[in-house]
GROMACS .gro file of C-alpha atoms in nm:
model
  220
    1MET     CA    1   7.715   7.926  11.091
    2ALA     CA    2   7.825   8.034  10.744
    3PHE     CA    3   7.811   8.406  10.677
    4SER     CA    4   7.550   8.565  10.451
    5LYS     CA    5   7.650   8.781  10.155
    6GLU     CA    6   7.582   9.089  10.367
    7GLU     CA    7   7.809   8.959  10.643
    8ILE     CA    8   8.086   8.887  10.389
    9ALA     CA    9   8.059   9.250  10.276
   10GLN     CA   10   8.059   9.371  10.635
   11ARG     CA   11   8.378   9.178  10.713
   12ILE     CA   12   8.552   9.311  10.401
   13ALA     CA   13   8.458   9.667  10.497
   14LYS     CA   14   8.689   9.628  10.798
   15GLU     CA   15   8.984   9.606  10.554
   16ILE     CA   16   8.920   9.959  10.426
   17LYS     CA   17   9.150  10.227  10.567
   18ASP     CA   18   9.098  10.600  10.609
   19GLY     CA   19   9.171  10.794  10.291
   20PHE     CA   20   9.138  10.493  10.058
   21TYR     CA   21   8.997  10.513   9.707
   22VAL     CA   22   8.809  10.185   9.663
   23ASN     CA   23   8.660  10.021   9.353
   24LEU     CA   24   8.363   9.792   9.415
   25GLY     CA   25   8.296   9.518   9.158
   26ILE     CA   26   7.952   9.376   9.084
   27GLY     CA   27   7.785   9.119   9.309
   28ILE     CA   28   7.877   9.091   9.678
   29PRO     CA   29   8.133   9.376   9.658
   30THR     CA   30   7.861   9.636   9.591
   31LEU     CA   31   7.718   9.558   9.936
   32VAL     CA   32   8.035   9.691  10.099
   33ALA     CA   33   7.907  10.045  10.040
   34ASN     CA   34   7.650   9.987  10.316
   35TYR     CA   35   7.910   9.897  10.579
   36ILE     CA   36   8.186  10.160  10.562
   37PRO     CA   37   8.310  10.194  10.923
   38LYS     CA   38   8.216  10.514  11.102
   39GLY     CA   39   8.490  10.768  11.152
   40ILE     CA   40   8.688  10.695  10.836
   41ASN     CA   41   8.680  10.888  10.510
   42VAL     CA   42   8.687  10.676  10.194
   43VAL     CA   43   8.593  10.744   9.832
   44LEU     CA   44   8.413  10.463   9.651
   45GLN     CA   45   8.472  10.444   9.276
   46SER     CA   46   8.243  10.278   9.024
   47GLU     CA   47   8.408  10.196   8.692
   48ASN     CA   48   8.115  10.330   8.488
   49GLY     CA   49   8.219  10.680   8.595
   50LEU     CA   50   8.157  10.782   8.955
   51LEU     CA   51   8.363  10.891   9.255
   52GLY     CA   52   8.183  10.933   9.585
   53MET     CA   53   7.933  10.648   9.577
   54GLY     CA   54   7.715  10.614   9.885
   55PRO     CA   55   7.502  10.329  10.022
   56PHE     CA   56   7.209  10.181   9.833
   57PRO     CA   57   6.896  10.404   9.832
   58PHE     CA   58   6.591  10.327  10.040
   59GLU     CA   59   6.290  10.191   9.854
   60GLY     CA   60   6.104  10.473   9.684
   61GLU     CA   61   6.409  10.703   9.680
   62GLU     CA   62   6.585  10.548   9.379
   63ASP     CA   63   6.712  10.763   9.092
   64ALA     CA   64   6.723  10.555   8.772
   65ASP     CA   65   6.999  10.780   8.634
   66LEU     CA   66   7.237  10.688   8.917
   67ILE     CA   67   7.366  10.333   8.880
   68ASN     CA   68   7.681  10.136   8.960
   69ALA     CA   69   7.873   9.904   8.729
   70GLY     CA   70   7.620   9.628   8.801
   71LYS     CA   71   7.331   9.856   8.691
   72GLN     CA   72   7.197   9.879   9.048
   73THR     CA   73   7.060  10.214   9.165
   74ILE     CA   74   7.290  10.390   9.411
   75THR     CA   75   7.328  10.715   9.602
   76THR     CA   76   7.596  10.981   9.580
   77LEU     CA   77   7.767  11.165   9.864
   78PRO     CA   78   7.840  11.540   9.893
   79GLY     CA   79   8.137  11.620   9.671
   80SER     CA   80   8.085  11.323   9.441
   81SER     CA   81   8.192  11.344   9.077
   82ILE     CA   82   8.045  11.189   8.762
   83PHE     CA   83   8.253  11.142   8.445
   84ASP     CA   84   8.294  10.919   8.139
   85SER     CA   85   8.432  10.564   8.144
   86ALA     CA   86   8.752  10.673   7.967
   87MET     CA   87   8.845  10.891   8.264
   88SER     CA   88   8.736  10.616   8.503
   89PHE     CA   89   8.969  10.362   8.345
   90GLY     CA   90   9.241  10.624   8.328
   91MET     CA   91   9.223  10.634   8.709
   92ILE     CA   92   9.231  10.256   8.731
   93ARG     CA   93   9.520  10.208   8.487
   94ALA     CA   94   9.720  10.486   8.654
   95GLN     CA   95   9.687  10.297   8.986
   96LYS     CA   96   9.496  10.575   9.159
   97VAL     CA   97   9.271  10.315   9.324
   98ASP     CA   98   9.408  10.186   9.656
   99LEU     CA   99   9.185   9.880   9.694
  100THR     CA  100   8.972   9.679   9.453
  101ILE     CA  101   8.704   9.441   9.579
  102LEU     CA  102   8.588   9.184   9.324
  103GLY     CA  103   8.362   8.883   9.303
  104ALA     CA  104   8.495   8.557   9.160
  105MET     CA  105   8.382   8.227   9.019
  106GLU     CA  106   8.718   8.065   9.099
  107VAL     CA  107   9.049   8.160   9.262
  108SER     CA  108   9.363   7.947   9.247
  109GLU     CA  109   9.615   7.892   9.526
  110HIS     CA  110   9.857   8.112   9.328
  111GLY     CA  111   9.620   8.410   9.322
  112ASP     CA  112   9.479   8.360   8.972
  113ILE     CA  113   9.118   8.471   8.932
  114ALA     CA  114   8.839   8.366   8.696
  115ASN     CA  115   8.535   8.592   8.717
  116TRP     CA  116   8.408   8.684   8.373
  117LYS     CA  117   8.300   8.384   8.166
  118ILE     CA  118   8.147   8.040   8.195
  119PRO     CA  119   8.197   7.853   7.864
  120GLY     CA  120   7.870   7.770   7.693
  121LYS     CA  121   7.672   8.038   7.878
  122MET     CA  122   7.574   8.382   7.760
  123VAL     CA  123   7.831   8.647   7.845
  124LYS     CA  124   7.733   9.015   7.864
  125GLY     CA  125   8.097   9.112   7.829
  126MET     CA  126   8.417   9.096   8.026
  127GLY     CA  127   8.359   9.437   8.180
  128GLY     CA  128   8.645   9.616   8.350
  129ALA     CA  129   8.773   9.328   8.560
  130MET     CA  130   9.079   9.265   8.343
  131ASP     CA  131   9.192   9.627   8.377
  132LEU     CA  132   9.127   9.618   8.750
  133VAL     CA  133   9.329   9.303   8.819
  134ALA     CA  134   9.615   9.427   8.601
  135SER     CA  135   9.634   9.769   8.767
  136ALA     CA  136   9.510   9.747   9.126
  137LYS     CA  137   9.754   9.789   9.413
  138ASN     CA  138   9.556   9.552   9.633
  139ILE     CA  139   9.270   9.314   9.551
  140ILE     CA  140   9.032   9.141   9.789
  141VAL     CA  141   8.788   8.883   9.657
  142ALA     CA  142   8.438   8.845   9.798
  143MET     CA  143   8.298   8.507   9.698
  144GLN     CA  144   8.118   8.190   9.796
  145HIS     CA  145   8.359   7.919   9.913
  146VAL     CA  146   8.170   7.646   9.725
  147ASN     CA  147   7.933   7.642   9.427
  148LYS     CA  148   7.569   7.531   9.426
  149ALA     CA  149   7.682   7.169   9.384
  150GLY     CA  150   7.896   7.195   9.696
  151GLU     CA  151   8.223   7.194   9.497
  152SER     CA  152   8.512   7.413   9.606
  153LYS     CA  153   8.578   7.740   9.422
  154LEU     CA  154   8.921   7.774   9.586
  155LEU     CA  155   9.133   7.554   9.363
  156ALA     CA  156   9.487   7.441   9.293
  157LYS     CA  157   9.431   7.567   8.938
  158CYS     CA  158   9.137   7.757   8.787
  159THR     CA  159   8.928   7.565   8.534
  160LEU     CA  160   8.746   7.868   8.389
  161PRO     CA  161   8.899   8.131   8.157
  162LEU     CA  162   9.130   8.354   8.360
  163THR     CA  163   9.074   8.722   8.426
  164GLY     CA  164   9.415   8.774   8.583
  165VAL     CA  165   9.721   8.581   8.702
  166ASN     CA  166   9.889   8.594   9.043
  167CYS     CA  167   9.701   8.905   9.151
  168ILE     CA  168   9.471   8.818   9.443
  169LYS     CA  169   9.595   8.897   9.794
  170LYS     CA  170   9.302   8.811  10.021
  171ILE     CA  171   8.970   8.625  10.003
  172VAL     CA  172   8.662   8.651  10.224
  173THR     CA  173   8.398   8.379  10.188
  174GLU     CA  174   8.095   8.264  10.386
  175LEU     CA  175   8.331   8.027  10.569
  176ALA     CA  176   8.664   8.202  10.613
  177VAL     CA  177   8.913   8.483  10.563
  178LEU     CA  178   9.225   8.369  10.378
  179ASP     CA  179   9.549   8.521  10.252
  180VAL     CA  180   9.694   8.403   9.921
  181LEU     CA  181  10.064   8.349   9.988
  182PRO     CA  182  10.328   8.463   9.735
  183GLU     CA  183  10.470   8.111   9.723
  184GLY     CA  184  10.124   7.961   9.675
  185GLY     CA  185   9.854   7.837   9.907
  186PHE     CA  186   9.555   7.971  10.100
  187LYS     CA  187   9.654   8.069  10.455
  188LEU     CA  188   9.356   8.046  10.689
  189LEU     CA  189   9.328   8.362  10.902
  190GLU     CA  190   8.973   8.352  11.042
  191ARG     CA  191   8.673   8.121  11.032
  192ALA     CA  192   8.301   8.195  11.041
  193PRO     CA  193   8.138   8.146  11.384
  194GLY     CA  194   8.072   7.778  11.449
  195VAL     CA  195   8.255   7.663  11.134
  196SER     CA  196   8.535   7.417  11.205
  197VAL     CA  197   8.880   7.423  11.052
  198GLU     CA  198   8.818   7.070  10.929
  199PHE     CA  199   8.504   7.177  10.742
  200ILE     CA  200   8.697   7.459  10.576
  201ARG     CA  201   8.969   7.211  10.484
  202GLN     CA  202   8.710   6.981  10.324
  203SER     CA  203   8.564   7.278  10.134
  204THR     CA  204   8.899   7.394   9.993
  205ALA     CA  205   9.038   7.207   9.692
  206GLY     CA  206   9.360   7.409   9.678
  207LYS     CA  207   9.643   7.398   9.930
  208LEU     CA  208   9.518   7.518  10.269
  209ILE     CA  209   9.772   7.633  10.528
  210VAL     CA  210   9.663   7.629  10.892
  211GLU     CA  211   9.892   7.756  11.165
  212GLY     CA  212   9.792   7.760  11.532
  213GLU     CA  213   9.449   7.844  11.665
  214ILE     CA  214   9.220   8.008  11.409
  215PRO     CA  215   8.996   8.280  11.557
  216GLU     CA  216   8.634   8.334  11.460
  217MET     CA  217   8.545   8.625  11.233
  218LYS     CA  218   8.409   8.932  11.409
  219LEU     CA  219   8.202   9.202  11.247
  220ASP     CA  220   8.224   9.474  11.512
   0.00000   0.00000   0.00000
């Protein structure tokens, strides 16, 4: 069975290490805040000016003044800090963020990412993604493997306007966990429970590298 968006976020949360400063992009990445593993200390950063972001609030406990970069209401943790976007992007550009988790419309087999504009459709703005992909030490993409028409979003070459070039290291989709190799290609690391390697191959337009037995993704 293909993973849900929540399960994608839960699997990505396993990549977070103790002591990390982590930026969560809009979309699926914001869900990662709900699945930080117990026993590790991480600081979640939101580019609109917050360090110490907690999980989403329960219904009825929202504070409209506390939002993330996607304008969703959030919670803060003890010791959190709120500041202006200039300081936030100073942190990002100075590479103070250990891990960035972004959504994407397309990723190429060379690690290029397109996640800010669809030609002909209204664009609210490019946001901070271009700074993040240019400055982050490590980037993981949380995305759907295929679009609503069933077409692959993991491509040999992106067709949409690029956000960054040769910058993505790892991808987690509803079907699989993949590394983007320095020499090009998506290396299959894990597959969603019940999803075959052949189905992942059919769903991947870019170069897919499969070596040995591919284990199923585990969330605990």
